[in-house]
PDB file of C-alpha atoms in Angstrom:
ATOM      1  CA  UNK A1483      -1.663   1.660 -27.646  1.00  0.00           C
ATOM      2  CA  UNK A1484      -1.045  -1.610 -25.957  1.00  0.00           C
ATOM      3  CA  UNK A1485      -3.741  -4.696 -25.217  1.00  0.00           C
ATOM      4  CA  UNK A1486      -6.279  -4.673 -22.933  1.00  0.00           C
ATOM      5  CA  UNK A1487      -5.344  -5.623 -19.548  1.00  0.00           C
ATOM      6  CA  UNK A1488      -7.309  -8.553 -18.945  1.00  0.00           C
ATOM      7  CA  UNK A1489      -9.437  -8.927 -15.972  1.00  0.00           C
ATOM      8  CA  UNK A1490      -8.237 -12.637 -14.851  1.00  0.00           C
ATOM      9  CA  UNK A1491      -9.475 -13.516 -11.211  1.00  0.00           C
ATOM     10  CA  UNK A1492      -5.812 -14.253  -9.288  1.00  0.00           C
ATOM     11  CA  UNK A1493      -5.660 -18.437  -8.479  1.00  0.00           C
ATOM     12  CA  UNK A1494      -5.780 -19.275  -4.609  1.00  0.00           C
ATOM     13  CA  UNK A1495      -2.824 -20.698  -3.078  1.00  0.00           C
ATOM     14  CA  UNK A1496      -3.375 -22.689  -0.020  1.00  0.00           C
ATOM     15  CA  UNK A1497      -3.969 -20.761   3.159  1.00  0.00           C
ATOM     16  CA  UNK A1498      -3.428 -20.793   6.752  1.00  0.00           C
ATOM     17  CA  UNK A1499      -6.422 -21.038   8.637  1.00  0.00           C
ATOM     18  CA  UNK A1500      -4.803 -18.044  11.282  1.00  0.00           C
ATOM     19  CA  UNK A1501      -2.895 -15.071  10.184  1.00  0.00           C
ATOM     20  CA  UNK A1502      -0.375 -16.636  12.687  1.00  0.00           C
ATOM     21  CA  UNK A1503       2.027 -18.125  11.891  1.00  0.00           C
ATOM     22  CA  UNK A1504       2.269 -15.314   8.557  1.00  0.00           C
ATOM     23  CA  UNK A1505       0.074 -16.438   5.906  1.00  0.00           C
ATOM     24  CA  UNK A1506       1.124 -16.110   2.400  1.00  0.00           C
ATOM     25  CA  UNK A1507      -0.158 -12.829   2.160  1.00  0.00           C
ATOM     26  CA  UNK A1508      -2.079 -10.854   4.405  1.00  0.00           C
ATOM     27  CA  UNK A1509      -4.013  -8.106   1.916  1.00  0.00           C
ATOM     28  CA  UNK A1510      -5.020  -7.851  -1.910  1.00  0.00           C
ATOM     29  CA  UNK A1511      -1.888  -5.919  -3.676  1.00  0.00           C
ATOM     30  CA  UNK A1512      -2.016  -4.411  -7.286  1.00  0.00           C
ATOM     31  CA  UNK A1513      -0.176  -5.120 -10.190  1.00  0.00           C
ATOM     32  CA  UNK A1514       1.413  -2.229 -12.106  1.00  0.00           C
ATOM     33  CA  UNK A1515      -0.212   0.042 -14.861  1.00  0.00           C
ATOM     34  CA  UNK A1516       1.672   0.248 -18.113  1.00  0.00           C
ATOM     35  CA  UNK A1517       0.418   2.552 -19.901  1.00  0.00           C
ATOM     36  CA  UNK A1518      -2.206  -0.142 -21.605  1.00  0.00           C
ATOM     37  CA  UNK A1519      -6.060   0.896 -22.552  1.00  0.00           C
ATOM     38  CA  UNK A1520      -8.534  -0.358 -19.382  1.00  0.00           C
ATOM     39  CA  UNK A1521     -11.678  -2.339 -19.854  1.00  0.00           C
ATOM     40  CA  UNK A1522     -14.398  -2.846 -18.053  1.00  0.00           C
ATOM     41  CA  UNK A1523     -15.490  -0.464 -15.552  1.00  0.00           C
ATOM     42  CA  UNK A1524     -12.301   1.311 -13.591  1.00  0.00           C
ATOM     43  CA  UNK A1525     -12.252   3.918 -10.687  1.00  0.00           C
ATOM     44  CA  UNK A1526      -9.127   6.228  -9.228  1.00  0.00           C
ATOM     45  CA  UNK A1527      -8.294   6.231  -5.818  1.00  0.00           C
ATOM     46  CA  UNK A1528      -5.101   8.714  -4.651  1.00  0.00           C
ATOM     47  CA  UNK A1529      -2.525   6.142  -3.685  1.00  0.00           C
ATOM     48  CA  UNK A1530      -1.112   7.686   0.315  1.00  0.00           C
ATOM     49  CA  UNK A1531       2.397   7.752   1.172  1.00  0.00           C
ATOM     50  CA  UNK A1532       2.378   5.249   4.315  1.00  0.00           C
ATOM     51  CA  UNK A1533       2.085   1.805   5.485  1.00  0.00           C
ATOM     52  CA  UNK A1534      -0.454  -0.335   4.108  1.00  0.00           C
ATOM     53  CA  UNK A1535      -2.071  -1.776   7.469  1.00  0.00           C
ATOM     54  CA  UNK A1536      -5.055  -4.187   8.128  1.00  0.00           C
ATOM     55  CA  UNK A1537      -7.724  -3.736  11.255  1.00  0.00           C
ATOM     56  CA  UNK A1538      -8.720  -7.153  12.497  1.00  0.00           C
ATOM     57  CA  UNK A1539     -10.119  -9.065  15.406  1.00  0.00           C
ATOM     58  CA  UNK A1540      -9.505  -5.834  17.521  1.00  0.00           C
ATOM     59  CA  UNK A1541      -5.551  -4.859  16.427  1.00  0.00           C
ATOM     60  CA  UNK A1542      -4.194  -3.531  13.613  1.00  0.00           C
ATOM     61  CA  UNK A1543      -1.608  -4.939  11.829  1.00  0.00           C
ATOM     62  CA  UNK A1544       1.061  -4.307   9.031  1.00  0.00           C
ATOM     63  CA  UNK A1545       0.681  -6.810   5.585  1.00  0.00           C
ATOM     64  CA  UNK A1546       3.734  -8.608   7.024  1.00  0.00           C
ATOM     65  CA  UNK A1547       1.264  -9.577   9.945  1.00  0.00           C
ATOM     66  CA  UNK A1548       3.616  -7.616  12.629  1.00  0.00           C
ATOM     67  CA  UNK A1549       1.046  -5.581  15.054  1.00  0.00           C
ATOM     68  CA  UNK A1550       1.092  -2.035  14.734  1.00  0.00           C
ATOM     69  CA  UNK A1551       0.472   0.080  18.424  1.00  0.00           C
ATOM     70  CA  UNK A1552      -1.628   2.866  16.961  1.00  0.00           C
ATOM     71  CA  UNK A1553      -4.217   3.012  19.788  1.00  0.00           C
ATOM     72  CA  UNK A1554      -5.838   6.578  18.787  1.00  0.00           C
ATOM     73  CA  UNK A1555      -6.889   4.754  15.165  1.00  0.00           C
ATOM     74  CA  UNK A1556      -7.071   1.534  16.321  1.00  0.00           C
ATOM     75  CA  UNK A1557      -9.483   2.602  19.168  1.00  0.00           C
ATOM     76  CA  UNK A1558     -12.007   4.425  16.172  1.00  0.00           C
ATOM     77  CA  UNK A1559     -11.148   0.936  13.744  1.00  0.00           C
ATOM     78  CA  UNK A1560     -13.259  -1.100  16.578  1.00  0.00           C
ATOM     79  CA  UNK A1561     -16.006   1.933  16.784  1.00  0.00           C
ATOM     80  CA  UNK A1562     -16.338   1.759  12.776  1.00  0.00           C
ATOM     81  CA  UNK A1563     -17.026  -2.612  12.843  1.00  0.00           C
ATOM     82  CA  UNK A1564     -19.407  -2.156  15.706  1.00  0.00           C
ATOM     83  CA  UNK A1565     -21.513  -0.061  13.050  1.00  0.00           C
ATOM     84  CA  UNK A1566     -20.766  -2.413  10.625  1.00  0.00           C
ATOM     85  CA  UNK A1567     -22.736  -4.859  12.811  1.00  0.00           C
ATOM     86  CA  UNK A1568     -20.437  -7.834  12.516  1.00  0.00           C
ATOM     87  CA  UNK A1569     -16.940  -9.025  12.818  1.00  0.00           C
ATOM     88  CA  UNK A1570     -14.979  -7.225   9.790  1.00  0.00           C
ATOM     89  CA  UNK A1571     -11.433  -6.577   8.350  1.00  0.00           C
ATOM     90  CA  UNK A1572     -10.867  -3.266   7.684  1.00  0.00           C
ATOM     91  CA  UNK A1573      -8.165  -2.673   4.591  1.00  0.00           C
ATOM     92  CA  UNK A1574      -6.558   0.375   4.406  1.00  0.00           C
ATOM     93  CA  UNK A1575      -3.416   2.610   4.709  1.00  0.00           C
ATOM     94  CA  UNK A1576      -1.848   4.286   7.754  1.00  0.00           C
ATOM     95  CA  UNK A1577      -0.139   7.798   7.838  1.00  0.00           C
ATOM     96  CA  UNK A1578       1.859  10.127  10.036  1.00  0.00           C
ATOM     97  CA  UNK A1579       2.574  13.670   8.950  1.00  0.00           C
ATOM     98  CA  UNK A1580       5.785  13.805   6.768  1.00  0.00           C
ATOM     99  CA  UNK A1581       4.979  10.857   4.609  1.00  0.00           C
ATOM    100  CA  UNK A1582       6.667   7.294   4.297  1.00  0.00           C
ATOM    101  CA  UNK A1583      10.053   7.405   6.248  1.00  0.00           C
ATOM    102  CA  UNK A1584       8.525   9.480   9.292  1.00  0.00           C
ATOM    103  CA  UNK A1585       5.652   6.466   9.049  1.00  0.00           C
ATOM    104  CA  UNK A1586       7.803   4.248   9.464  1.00  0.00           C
ATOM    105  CA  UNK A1587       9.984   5.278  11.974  1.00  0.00           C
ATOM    106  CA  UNK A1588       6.189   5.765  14.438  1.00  0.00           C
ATOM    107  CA  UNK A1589       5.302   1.992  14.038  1.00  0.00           C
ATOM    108  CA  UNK A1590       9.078   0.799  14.245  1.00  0.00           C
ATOM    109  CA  UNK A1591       9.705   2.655  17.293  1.00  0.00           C
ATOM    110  CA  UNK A1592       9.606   1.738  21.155  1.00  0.00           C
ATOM    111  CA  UNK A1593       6.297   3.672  21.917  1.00  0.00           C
ATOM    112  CA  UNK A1594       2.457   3.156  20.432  1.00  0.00           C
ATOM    113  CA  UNK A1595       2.327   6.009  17.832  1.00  0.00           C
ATOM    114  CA  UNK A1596       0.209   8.792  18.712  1.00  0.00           C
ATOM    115  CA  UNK A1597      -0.495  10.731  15.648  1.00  0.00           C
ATOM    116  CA  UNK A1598      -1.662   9.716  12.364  1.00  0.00           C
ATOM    117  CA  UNK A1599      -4.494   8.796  10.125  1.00  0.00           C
ATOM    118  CA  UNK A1600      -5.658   5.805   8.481  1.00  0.00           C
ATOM    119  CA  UNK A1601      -7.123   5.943   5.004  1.00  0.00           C
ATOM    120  CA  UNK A1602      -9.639   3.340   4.561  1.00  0.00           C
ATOM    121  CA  UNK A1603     -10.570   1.975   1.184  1.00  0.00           C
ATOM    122  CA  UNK A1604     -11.875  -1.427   1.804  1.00  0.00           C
ATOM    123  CA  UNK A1605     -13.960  -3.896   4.234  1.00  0.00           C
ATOM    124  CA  UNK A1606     -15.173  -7.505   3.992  1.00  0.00           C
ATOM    125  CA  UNK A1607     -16.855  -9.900   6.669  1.00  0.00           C
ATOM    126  CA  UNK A1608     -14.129 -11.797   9.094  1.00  0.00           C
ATOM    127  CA  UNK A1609     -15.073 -15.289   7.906  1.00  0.00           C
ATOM    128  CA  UNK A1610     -14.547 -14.426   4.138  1.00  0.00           C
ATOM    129  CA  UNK A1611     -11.060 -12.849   4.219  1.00  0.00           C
ATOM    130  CA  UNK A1612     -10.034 -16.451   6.602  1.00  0.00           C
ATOM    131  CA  UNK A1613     -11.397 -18.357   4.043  1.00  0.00           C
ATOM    132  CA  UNK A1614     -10.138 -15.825   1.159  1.00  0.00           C
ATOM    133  CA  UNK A1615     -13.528 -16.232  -0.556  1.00  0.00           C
ATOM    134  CA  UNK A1616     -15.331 -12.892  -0.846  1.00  0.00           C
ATOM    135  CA  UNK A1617     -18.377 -12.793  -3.317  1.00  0.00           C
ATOM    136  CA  UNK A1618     -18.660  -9.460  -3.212  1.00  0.00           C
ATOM    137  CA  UNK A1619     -17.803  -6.699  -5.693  1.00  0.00           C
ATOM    138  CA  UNK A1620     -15.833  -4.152  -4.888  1.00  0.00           C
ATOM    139  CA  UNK A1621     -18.590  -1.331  -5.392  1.00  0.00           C
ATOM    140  CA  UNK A1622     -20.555  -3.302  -2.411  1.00  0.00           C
ATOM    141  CA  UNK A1623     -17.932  -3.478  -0.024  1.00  0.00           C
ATOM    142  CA  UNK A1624     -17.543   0.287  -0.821  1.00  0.00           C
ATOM    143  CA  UNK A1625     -21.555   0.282   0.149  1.00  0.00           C
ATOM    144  CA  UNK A1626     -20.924  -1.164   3.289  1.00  0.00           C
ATOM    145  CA  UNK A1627     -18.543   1.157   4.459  1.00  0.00           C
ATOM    146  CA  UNK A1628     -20.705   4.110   3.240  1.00  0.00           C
ATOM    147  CA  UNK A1629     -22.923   2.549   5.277  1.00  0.00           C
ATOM    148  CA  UNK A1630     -21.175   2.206   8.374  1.00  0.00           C
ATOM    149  CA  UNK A1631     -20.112   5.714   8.339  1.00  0.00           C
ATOM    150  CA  UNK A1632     -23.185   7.265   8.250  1.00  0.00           C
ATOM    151  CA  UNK A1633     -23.850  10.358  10.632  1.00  0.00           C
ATOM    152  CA  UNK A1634     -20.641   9.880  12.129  1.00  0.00           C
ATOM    153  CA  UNK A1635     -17.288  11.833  11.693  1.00  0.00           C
ATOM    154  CA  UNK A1636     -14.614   9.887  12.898  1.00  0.00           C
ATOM    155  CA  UNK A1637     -11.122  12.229  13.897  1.00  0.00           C
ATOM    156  CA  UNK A1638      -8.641   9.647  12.763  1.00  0.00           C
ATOM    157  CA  UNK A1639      -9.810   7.599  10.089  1.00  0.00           C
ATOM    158  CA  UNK A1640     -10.142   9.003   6.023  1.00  0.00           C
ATOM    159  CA  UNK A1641     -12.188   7.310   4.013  1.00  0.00           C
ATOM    160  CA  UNK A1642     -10.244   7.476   0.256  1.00  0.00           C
ATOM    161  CA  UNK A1643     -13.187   8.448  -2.584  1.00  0.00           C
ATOM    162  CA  UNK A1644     -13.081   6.781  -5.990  1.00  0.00           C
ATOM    163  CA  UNK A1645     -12.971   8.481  -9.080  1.00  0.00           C
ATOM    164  CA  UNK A1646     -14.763   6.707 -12.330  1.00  0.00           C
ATOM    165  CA  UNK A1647     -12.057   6.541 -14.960  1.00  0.00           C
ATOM    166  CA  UNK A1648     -12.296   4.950 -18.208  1.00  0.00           C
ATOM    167  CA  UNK A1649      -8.977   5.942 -20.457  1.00  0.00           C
ATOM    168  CA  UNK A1650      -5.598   6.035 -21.070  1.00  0.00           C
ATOM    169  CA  UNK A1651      -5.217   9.604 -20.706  1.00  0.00           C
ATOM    170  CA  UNK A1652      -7.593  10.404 -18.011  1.00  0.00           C
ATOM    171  CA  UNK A1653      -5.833   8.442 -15.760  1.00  0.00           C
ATOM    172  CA  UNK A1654      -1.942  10.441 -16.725  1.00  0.00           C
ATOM    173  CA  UNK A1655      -4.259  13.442 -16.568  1.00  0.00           C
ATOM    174  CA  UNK A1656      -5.136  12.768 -12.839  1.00  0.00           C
ATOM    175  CA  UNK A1657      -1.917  11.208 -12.058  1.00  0.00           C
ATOM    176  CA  UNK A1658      -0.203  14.705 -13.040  1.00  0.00           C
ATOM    177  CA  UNK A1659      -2.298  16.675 -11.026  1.00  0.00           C
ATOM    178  CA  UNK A1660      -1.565  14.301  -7.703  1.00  0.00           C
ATOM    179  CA  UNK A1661       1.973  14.455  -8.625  1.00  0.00           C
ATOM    180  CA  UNK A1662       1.986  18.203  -9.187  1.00  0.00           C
ATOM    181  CA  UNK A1663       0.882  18.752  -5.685  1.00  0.00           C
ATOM    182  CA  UNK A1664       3.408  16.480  -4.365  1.00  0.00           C
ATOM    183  CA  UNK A1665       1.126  13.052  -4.395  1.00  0.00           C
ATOM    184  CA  UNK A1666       2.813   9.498  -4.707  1.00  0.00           C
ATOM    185  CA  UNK A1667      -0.012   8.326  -7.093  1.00  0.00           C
ATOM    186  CA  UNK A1668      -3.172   6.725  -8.274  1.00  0.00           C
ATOM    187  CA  UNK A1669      -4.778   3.164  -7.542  1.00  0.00           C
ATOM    188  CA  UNK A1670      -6.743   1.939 -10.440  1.00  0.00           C
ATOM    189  CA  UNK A1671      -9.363  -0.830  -9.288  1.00  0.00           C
ATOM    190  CA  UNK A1672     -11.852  -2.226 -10.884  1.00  0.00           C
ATOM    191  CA  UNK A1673     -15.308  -2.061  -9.297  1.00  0.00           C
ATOM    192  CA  UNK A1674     -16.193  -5.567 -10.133  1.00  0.00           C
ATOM    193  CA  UNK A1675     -13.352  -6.965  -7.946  1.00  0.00           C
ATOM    194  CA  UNK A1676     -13.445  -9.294  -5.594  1.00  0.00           C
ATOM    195  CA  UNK A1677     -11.210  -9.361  -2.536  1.00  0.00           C
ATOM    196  CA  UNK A1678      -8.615 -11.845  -2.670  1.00  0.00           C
ATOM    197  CA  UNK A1679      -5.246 -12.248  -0.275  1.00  0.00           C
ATOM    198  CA  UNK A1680      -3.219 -11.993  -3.803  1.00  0.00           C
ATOM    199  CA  UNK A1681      -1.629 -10.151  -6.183  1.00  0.00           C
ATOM    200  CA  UNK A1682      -4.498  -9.332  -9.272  1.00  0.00           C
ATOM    201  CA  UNK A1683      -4.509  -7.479 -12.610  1.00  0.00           C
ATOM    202  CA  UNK A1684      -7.846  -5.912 -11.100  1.00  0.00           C
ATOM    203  CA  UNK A1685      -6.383  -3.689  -8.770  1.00  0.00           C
ATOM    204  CA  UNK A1686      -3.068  -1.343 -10.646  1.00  0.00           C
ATOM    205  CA  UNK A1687      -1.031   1.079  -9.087  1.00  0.00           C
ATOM    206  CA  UNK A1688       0.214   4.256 -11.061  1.00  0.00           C
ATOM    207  CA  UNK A1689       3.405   5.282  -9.967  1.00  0.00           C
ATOM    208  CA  UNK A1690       6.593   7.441 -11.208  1.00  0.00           C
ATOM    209  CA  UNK A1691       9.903   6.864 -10.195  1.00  0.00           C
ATOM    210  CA  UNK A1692      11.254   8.946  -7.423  1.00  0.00           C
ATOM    211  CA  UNK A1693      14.945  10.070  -6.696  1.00  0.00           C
ATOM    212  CA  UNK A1694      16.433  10.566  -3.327  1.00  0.00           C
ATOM    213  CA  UNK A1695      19.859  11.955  -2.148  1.00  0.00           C
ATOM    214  CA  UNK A1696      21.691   9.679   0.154  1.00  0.00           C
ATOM    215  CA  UNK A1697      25.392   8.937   1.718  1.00  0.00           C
ATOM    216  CA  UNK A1698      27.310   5.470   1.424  1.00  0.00           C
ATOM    217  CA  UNK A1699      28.092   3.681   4.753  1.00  0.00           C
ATOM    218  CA  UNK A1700      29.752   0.387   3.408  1.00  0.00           C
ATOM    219  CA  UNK A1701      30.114  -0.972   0.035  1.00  0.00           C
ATOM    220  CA  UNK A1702      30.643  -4.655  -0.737  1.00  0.00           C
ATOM    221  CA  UNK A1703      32.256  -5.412  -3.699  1.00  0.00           C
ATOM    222  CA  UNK A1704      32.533  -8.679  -3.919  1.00  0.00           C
ATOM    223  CA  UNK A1705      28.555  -8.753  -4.097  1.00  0.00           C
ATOM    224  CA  UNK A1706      27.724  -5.562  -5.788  1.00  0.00           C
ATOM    225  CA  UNK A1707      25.802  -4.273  -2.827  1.00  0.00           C
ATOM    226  CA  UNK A1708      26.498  -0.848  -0.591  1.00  0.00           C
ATOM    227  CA  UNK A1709      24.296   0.490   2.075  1.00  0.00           C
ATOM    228  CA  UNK A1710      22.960   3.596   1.773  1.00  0.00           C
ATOM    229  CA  UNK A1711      22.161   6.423   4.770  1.00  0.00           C
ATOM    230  CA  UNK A1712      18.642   8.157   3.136  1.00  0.00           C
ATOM    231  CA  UNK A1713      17.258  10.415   6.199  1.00  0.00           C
ATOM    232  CA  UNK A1714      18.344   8.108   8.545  1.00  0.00           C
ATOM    233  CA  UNK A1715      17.022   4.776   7.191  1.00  0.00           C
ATOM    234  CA  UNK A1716      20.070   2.558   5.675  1.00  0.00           C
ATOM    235  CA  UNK A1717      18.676   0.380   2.240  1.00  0.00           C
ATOM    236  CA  UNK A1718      20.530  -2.262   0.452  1.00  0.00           C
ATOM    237  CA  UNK A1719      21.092  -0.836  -3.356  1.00  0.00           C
ATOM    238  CA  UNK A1720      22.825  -3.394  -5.723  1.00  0.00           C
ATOM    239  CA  UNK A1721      25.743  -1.859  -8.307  1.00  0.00           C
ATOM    240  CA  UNK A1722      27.209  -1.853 -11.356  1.00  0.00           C
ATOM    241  CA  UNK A1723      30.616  -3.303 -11.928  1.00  0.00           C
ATOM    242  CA  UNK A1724      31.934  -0.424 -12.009  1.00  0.00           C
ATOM    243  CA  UNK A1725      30.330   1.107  -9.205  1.00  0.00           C
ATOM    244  CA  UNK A1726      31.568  -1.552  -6.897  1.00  0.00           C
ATOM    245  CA  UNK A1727      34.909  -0.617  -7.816  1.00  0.00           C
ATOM    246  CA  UNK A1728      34.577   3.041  -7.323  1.00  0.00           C
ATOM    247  CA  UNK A1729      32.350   3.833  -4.635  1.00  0.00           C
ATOM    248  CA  UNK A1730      33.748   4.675  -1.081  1.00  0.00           C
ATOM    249  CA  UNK A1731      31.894   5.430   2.068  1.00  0.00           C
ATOM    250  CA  UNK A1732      30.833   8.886   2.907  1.00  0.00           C
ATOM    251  CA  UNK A1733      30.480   9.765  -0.810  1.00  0.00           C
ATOM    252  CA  UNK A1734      26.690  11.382  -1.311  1.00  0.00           C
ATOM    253  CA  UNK A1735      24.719   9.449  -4.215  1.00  0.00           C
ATOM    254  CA  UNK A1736      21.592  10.077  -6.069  1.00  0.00           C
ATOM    255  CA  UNK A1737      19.511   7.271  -6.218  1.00  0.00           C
ATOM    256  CA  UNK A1738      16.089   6.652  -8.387  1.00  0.00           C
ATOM    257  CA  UNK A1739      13.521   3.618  -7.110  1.00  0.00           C
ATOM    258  CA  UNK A1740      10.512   2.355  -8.274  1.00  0.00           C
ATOM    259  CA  UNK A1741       8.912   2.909  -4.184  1.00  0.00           C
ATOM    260  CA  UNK A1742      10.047   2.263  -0.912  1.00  0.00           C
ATOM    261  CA  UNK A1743       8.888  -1.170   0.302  1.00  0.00           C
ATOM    262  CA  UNK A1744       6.636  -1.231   3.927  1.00  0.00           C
ATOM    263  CA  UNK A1745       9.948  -2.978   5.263  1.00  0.00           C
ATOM    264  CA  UNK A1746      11.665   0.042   4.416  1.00  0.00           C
ATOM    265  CA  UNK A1747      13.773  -0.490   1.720  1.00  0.00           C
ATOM    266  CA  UNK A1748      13.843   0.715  -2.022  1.00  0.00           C
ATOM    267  CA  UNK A1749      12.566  -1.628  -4.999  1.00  0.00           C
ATOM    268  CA  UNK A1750      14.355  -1.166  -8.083  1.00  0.00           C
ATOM    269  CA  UNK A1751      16.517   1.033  -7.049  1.00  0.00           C
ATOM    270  CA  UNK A1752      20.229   2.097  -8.611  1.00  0.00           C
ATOM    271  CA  UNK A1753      22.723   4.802  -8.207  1.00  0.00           C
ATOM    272  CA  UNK A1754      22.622   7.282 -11.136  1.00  0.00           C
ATOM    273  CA  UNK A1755      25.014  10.291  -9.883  1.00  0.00           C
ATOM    274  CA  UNK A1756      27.977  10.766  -7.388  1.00  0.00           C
ATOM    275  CA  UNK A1757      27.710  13.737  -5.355  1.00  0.00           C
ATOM    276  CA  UNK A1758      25.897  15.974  -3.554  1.00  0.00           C
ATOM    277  CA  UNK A1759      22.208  16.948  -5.598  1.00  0.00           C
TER     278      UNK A1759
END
C-alpha cells in the first residue's frame, strides 16, 4: 500500500517584494501522486490541458511572470475582483480549443489571443500572496470565490468544482474516467491547505504518461541531445548511447513524457520507437 503522504507545510524561501524582477516562484505547484493511501481530508479537481496563468494587479500573467495578452479573460478577471471587493490574485489555468500546443502557440504569438477560457480554482487577498503568508484554508478561499460569483455568469472564465475523495482507488477510478474521455488528469488538494508560492505535498497531481509522434531535425551526439519537430513545436529530448549513434534527421520517432512543461518542452521524456506510429 505505501505510507501516508504526510501533510508537511512547504518552508519559505526568501522573496522578492515585486513579482519583477521573477520571484522564485510565482504560484503554489503540486507534487506528484504515487499511488500512496491519502490522509486527512482530500478533494479532486480535473487537471486542464493549458497554461497555468495568474490574474494580478489588472494583467494576467504566465508562472514564469511573462504577461499573457488575453484581453477577452483578462477583461472578466478584473470584473470577478471588483466582486470580490478587494485587491486579489486570481490562480488558475488558461485554455484555447485544441489543448496544450494550440495554447501555447495563442500566448506565444504576435497578437493578444482572442479565444479561450480560464479555469479558475483559487483566490487569495493581494497583500498575502506578496508576503506569501495566507492563513486561510483552502475550503475558504474556495468560499470566497463562490462568493464572488454569485448571480453572475461570466462567458470566459470556468470555475473547476472539487470532488471529496478519500482513497486509493477512488481517485484511479476518477482518473480513468477523465482519461477515458480524453482528460490529462486529476489534482488532488487538500482542503486544509494554505497557499504558498512553493512546491507542497498538499496539493498532487495525477497524471499518466503520454506518447507523441514526432520527426528529428538535428541530433547532437556528442551530448546525447536531438531536437524533435512535434506539431510544429521543436523540444530538446536527451538519448541513449546508442541512439546518438543511430538517429538521423528526418527519421519519425515515438516519444513518451511525463507532460509538456508551460515553456513548451517535454519532462521526462525519451525515444522508445523509430518510425512512423
Amino acid at each position: 500500500m505505501g505510507d501516508v503522504i504526510p501533510f508537511v507545510p512547504p518552508v519559505l524561501a526568501p522573496r522578492d517584494p515585486r513579482f519583477t524582477p521573477r520571484p522564485v516562484e510565482m504560484a503554489m505547484l503540486a507534487g506528484v501522486w504515487g499511488g500512496a493511501p491519502l490522509s486527512g481530508q482530500w478533494d479532486a479537481e480535473e487537471k486542464v490541458d493549458g497554461v497555468r496563468a495568474i490574474y494580478m494587479e489588472g494583467g494576467l500573467w504566465s508562472r514564469e511572470g511573462v504577461p499573457l495578452e488575453v484581453p477577452h479573460v483578462t477583461a472578466e478577471l478584473a470584473r470577478l475582483e471588483r466582486r470580490f471587493g478587494e485587491r486579489v490574485v486570481i490562480d488558475g489555468e488558461f485554455q484555447t480549443p485544441g489543448g496544450f500546443l494550440p495554447t501555447l502557440s495563442a500566448i506565444q504569438g504576435k497578437a493578444p489571443a482572442t479565444t479561450g477560457t480560464f479555469h479558475l480554482f483559487d483566490a487569495l487577498p493581494l497583500g498575502d500572496w506578496r508576503e506569501d503568508s495566507s492563513a486561510e484554508p483552502l475550503a475558504t478561499r474556495r468560499h470566497w470565490i463562490g462568493r464572488a460569483l454569485e448571480g453572475w455568469s461570466p462567458t470566459h472564465l470556468r470555475r473547476i468544482e472539487a470532488r471529496p475523495i478519500s482513497t486509493a482507488a477512488d481517485v484511479e477510478q476518477l482518473a480513468g474516467e477523465i482519461w477515458a474521455r480524453g482528460g490529462e488528469g486529476l489534482m488532488l488538494k487538500r482542503r486544509d491547505s494554505l497557499y504558498r508560492r512553493a512546491r507542497s505535498t498538499a496539493w498532487l497531481k495525477v497524471k499518466r504518461e503520454i506518447t507523441l509522434s514526432g520527426e528529428i531535425a538535428e541530433v547532437v551526439a556528442g551530448k546525447r541531445t536531438a531536437r524533435v519537430t512535434i506539431a510544429g513545436k521543436v523540444v530538446r529530448i536527451g538519448l541513449t548511447e546508442q541512439q546518438a549513434g543511430t538517429l538521423t534527421v528526418g527519421m519519425a520517432v515515438q516519444i513518451e513524457a511525463m507532460e509538456w512543461t508551460e515553456p513548451g518542452q517535454l519532462r521526462h521524456a525519451r525515444i522508445v520507437a523509430i518510425g512512423k506510429v
